[in-house]
PDB file of C-alpha atoms in Angstrom:
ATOM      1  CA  UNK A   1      -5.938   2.708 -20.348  1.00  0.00           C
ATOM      2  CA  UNK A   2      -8.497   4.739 -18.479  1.00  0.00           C
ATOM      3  CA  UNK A   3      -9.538   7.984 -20.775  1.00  0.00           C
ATOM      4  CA  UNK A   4     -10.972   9.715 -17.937  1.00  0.00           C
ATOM      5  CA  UNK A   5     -10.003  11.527 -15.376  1.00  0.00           C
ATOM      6  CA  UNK A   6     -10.227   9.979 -11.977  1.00  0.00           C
ATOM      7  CA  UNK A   7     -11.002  11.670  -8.371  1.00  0.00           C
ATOM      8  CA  UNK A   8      -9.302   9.811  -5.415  1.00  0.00           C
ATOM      9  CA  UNK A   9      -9.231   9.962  -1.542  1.00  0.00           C
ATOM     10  CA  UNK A  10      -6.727   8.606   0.596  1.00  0.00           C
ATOM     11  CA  UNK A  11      -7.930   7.839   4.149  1.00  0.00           C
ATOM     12  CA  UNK A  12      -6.310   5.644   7.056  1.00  0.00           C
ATOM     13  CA  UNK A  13      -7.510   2.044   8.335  1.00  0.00           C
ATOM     14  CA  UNK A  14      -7.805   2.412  11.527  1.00  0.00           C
ATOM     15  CA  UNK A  15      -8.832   5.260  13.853  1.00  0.00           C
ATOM     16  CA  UNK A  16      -8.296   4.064  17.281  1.00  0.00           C
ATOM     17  CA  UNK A  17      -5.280   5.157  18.021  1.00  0.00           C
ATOM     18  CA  UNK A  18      -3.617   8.573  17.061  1.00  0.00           C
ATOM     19  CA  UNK A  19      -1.981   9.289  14.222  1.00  0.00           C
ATOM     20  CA  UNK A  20       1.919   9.031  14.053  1.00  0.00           C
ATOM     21  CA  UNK A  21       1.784   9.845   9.974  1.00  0.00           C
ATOM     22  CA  UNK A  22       0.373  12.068   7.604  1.00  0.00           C
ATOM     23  CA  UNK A  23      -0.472  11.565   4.405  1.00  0.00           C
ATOM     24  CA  UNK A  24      -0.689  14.495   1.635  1.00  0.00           C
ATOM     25  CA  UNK A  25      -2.534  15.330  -0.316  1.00  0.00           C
ATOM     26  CA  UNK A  26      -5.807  13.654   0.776  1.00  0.00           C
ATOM     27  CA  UNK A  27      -7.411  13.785  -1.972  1.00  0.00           C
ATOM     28  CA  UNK A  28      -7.522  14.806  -5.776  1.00  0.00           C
ATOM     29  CA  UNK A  29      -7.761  14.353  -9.342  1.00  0.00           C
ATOM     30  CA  UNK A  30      -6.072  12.504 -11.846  1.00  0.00           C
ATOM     31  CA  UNK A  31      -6.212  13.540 -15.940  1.00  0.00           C
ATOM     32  CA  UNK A  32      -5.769  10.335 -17.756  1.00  0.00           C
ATOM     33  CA  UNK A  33      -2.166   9.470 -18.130  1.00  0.00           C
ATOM     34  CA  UNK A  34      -1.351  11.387 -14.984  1.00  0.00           C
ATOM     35  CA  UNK A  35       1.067  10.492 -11.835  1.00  0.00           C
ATOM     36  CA  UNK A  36       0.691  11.645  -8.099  1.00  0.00           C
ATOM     37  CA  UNK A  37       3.474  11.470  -5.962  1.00  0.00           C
ATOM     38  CA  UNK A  38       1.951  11.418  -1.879  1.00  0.00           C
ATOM     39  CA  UNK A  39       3.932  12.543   0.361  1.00  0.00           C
ATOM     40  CA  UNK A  40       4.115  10.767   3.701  1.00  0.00           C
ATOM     41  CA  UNK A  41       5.701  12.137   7.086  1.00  0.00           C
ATOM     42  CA  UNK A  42       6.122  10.096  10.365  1.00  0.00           C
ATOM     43  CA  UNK A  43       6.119  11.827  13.457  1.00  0.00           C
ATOM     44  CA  UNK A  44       6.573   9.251  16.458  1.00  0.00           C
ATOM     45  CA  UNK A  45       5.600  10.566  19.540  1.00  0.00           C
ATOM     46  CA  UNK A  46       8.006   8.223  22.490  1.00  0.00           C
ATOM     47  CA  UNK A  47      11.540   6.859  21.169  1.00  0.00           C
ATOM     48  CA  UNK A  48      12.256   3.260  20.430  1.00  0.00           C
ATOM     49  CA  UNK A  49       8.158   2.519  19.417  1.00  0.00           C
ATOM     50  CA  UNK A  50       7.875   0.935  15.710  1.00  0.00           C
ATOM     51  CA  UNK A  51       4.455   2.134  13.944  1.00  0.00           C
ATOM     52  CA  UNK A  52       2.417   0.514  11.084  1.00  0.00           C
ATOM     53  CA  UNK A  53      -0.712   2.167  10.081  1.00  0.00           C
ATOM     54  CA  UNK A  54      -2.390   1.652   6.857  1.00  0.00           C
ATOM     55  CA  UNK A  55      -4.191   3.884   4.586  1.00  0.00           C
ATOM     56  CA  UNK A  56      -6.760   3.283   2.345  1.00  0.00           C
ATOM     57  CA  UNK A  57      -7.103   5.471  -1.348  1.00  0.00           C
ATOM     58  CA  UNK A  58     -10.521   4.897  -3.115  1.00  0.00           C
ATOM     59  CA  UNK A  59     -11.819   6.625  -6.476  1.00  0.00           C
ATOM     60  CA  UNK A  60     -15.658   6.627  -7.430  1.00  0.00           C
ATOM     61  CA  UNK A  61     -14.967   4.079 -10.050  1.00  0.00           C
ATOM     62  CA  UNK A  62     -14.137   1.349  -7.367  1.00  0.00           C
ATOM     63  CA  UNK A  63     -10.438   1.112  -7.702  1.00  0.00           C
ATOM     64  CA  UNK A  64      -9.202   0.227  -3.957  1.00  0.00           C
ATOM     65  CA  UNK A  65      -5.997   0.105  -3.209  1.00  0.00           C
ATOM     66  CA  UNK A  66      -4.397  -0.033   0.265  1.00  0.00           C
ATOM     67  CA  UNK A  67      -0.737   0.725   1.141  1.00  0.00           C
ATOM     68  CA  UNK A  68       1.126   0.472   5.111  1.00  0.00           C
ATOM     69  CA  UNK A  69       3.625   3.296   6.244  1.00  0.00           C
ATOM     70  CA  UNK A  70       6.231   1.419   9.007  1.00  0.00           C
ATOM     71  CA  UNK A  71       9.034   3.166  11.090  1.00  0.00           C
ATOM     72  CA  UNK A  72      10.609   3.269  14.175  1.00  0.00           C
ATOM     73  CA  UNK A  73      11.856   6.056  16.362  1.00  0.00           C
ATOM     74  CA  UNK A  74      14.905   6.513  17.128  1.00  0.00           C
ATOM     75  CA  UNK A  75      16.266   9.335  19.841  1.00  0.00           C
ATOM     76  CA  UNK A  76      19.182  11.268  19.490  1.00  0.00           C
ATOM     77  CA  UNK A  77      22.763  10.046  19.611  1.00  0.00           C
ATOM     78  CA  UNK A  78      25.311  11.848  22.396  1.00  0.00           C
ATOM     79  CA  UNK A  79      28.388  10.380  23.149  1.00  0.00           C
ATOM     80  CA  UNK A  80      30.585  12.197  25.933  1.00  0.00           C
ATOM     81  CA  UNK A  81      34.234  12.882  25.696  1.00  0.00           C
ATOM     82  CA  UNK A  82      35.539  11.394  28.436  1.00  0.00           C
ATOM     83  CA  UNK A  83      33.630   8.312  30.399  1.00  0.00           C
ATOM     84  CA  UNK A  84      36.584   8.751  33.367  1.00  0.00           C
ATOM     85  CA  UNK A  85      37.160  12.194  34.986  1.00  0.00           C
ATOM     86  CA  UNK A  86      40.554  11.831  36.617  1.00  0.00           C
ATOM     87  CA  UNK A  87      41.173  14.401  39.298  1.00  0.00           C
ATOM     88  CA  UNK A  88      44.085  13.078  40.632  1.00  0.00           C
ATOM     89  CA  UNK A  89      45.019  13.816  44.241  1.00  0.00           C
ATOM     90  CA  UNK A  90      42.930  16.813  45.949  1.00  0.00           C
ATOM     91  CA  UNK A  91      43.931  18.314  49.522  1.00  0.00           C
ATOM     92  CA  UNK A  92      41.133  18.508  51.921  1.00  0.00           C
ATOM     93  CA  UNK A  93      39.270  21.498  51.603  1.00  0.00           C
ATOM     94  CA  UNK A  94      41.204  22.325  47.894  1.00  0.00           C
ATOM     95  CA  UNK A  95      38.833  21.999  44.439  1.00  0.00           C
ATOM     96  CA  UNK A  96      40.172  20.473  41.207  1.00  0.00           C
ATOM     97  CA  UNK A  97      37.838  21.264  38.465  1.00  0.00           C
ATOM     98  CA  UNK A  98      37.732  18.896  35.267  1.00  0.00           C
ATOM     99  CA  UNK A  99      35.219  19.430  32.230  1.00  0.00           C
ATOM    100  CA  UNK A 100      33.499  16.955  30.048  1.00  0.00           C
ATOM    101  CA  UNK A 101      31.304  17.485  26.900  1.00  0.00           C
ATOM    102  CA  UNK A 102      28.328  16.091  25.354  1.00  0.00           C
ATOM    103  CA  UNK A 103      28.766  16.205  21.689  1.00  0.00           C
ATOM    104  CA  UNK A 104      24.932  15.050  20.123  1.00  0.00           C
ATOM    105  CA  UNK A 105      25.377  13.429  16.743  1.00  0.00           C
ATOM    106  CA  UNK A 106      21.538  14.056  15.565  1.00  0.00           C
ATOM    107  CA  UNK A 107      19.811  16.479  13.550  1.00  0.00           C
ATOM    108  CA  UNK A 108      17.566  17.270  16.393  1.00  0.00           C
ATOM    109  CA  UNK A 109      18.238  18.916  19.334  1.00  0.00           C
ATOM    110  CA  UNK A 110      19.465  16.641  22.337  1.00  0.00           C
ATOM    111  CA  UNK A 111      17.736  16.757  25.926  1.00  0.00           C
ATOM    112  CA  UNK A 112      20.630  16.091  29.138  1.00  0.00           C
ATOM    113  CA  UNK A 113      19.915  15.409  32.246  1.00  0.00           C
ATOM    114  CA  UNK A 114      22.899  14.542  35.448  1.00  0.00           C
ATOM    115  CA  UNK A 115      21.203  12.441  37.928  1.00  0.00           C
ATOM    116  CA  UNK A 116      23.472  13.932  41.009  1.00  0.00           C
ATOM    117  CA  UNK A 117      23.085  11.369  43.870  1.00  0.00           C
ATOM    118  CA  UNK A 118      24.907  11.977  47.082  1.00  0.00           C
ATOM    119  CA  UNK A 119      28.410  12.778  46.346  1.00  0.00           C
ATOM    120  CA  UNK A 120      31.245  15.174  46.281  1.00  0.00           C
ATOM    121  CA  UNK A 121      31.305  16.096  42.982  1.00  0.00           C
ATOM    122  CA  UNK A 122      28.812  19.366  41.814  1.00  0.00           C
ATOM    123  CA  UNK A 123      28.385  20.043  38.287  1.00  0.00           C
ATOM    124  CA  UNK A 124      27.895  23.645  36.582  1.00  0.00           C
ATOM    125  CA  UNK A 125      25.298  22.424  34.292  1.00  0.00           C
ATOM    126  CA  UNK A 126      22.656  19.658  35.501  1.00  0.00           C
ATOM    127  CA  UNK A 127      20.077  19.641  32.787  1.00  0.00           C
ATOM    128  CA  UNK A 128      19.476  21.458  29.416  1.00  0.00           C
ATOM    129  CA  UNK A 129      19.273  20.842  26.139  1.00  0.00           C
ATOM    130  CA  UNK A 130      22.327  19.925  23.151  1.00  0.00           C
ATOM    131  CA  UNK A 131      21.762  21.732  19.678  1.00  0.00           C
ATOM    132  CA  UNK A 132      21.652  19.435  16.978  1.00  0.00           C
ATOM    133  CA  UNK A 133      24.478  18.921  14.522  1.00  0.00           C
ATOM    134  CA  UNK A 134      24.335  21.159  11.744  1.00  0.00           C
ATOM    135  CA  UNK A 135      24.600  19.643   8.320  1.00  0.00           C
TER     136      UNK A 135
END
């Protein structure tokens, strides 16, 4: 058991690409005896990508040790009430109006967009953005 106490850095592999996770502290000291908890966070950048990066923590006495962060993004989830909007039948020049809603299941907020091609049917909303669920 080492009676000394021990600087470290902690450093990633590979720099060619941009960084999707962080890594904290960077670097420290250990007394003999002593733990250090890192804290990792991953913050993908395009949904459905999976990420591996390594890091590398060294200390001046030549311990190496190496350790690989892995995740994949995942978007939101919104589900819609209804996926058929019955209007029954509508007299020429008459409007029926009908609503659906976008519930998003996800802690982070939810961006909606209607792609309206050519058709009879207009929509009050188009685009904009679903608060997340709240815990």
């Amino acid at each position: 058991r080492a009676e000394v106490r021990s600087s470290y850095k902690v450093a990633r592999v590979e720099n060619d690409v941009a960084p999707v996770y962080t890594v904290r502290p960077t670097a420290g000291v250990l007394q003999p005896g002593e733990t250090m908890k890192l804290k990792v966070l991953y913050h993908p950048v395009a949904i459905g990508t999976y990420s591996n990066d390594t890091f590398h923590i060294t200390t001046p006495g030549g311990n190496d040790l190496l350790f690989s962060c892995v995740g994949r993004a995942f978007g939101p989830k919104v589900t819609v009430n209804k996926t058929v909007v019955d209007l029954d039948d509508v007299v020429t020049g008459k409007t029926a109006r009908e609503s659906i809603t976008l519930h998003n299941h996800s802690r982070v907020p939810a961006e909606f967009a209607i792609v309206d091609s050519v058709t009879p049917f207009k929509f009050d909303t188009v685009a904009g953005v679903i608060p997340p669920l709240l815990p």
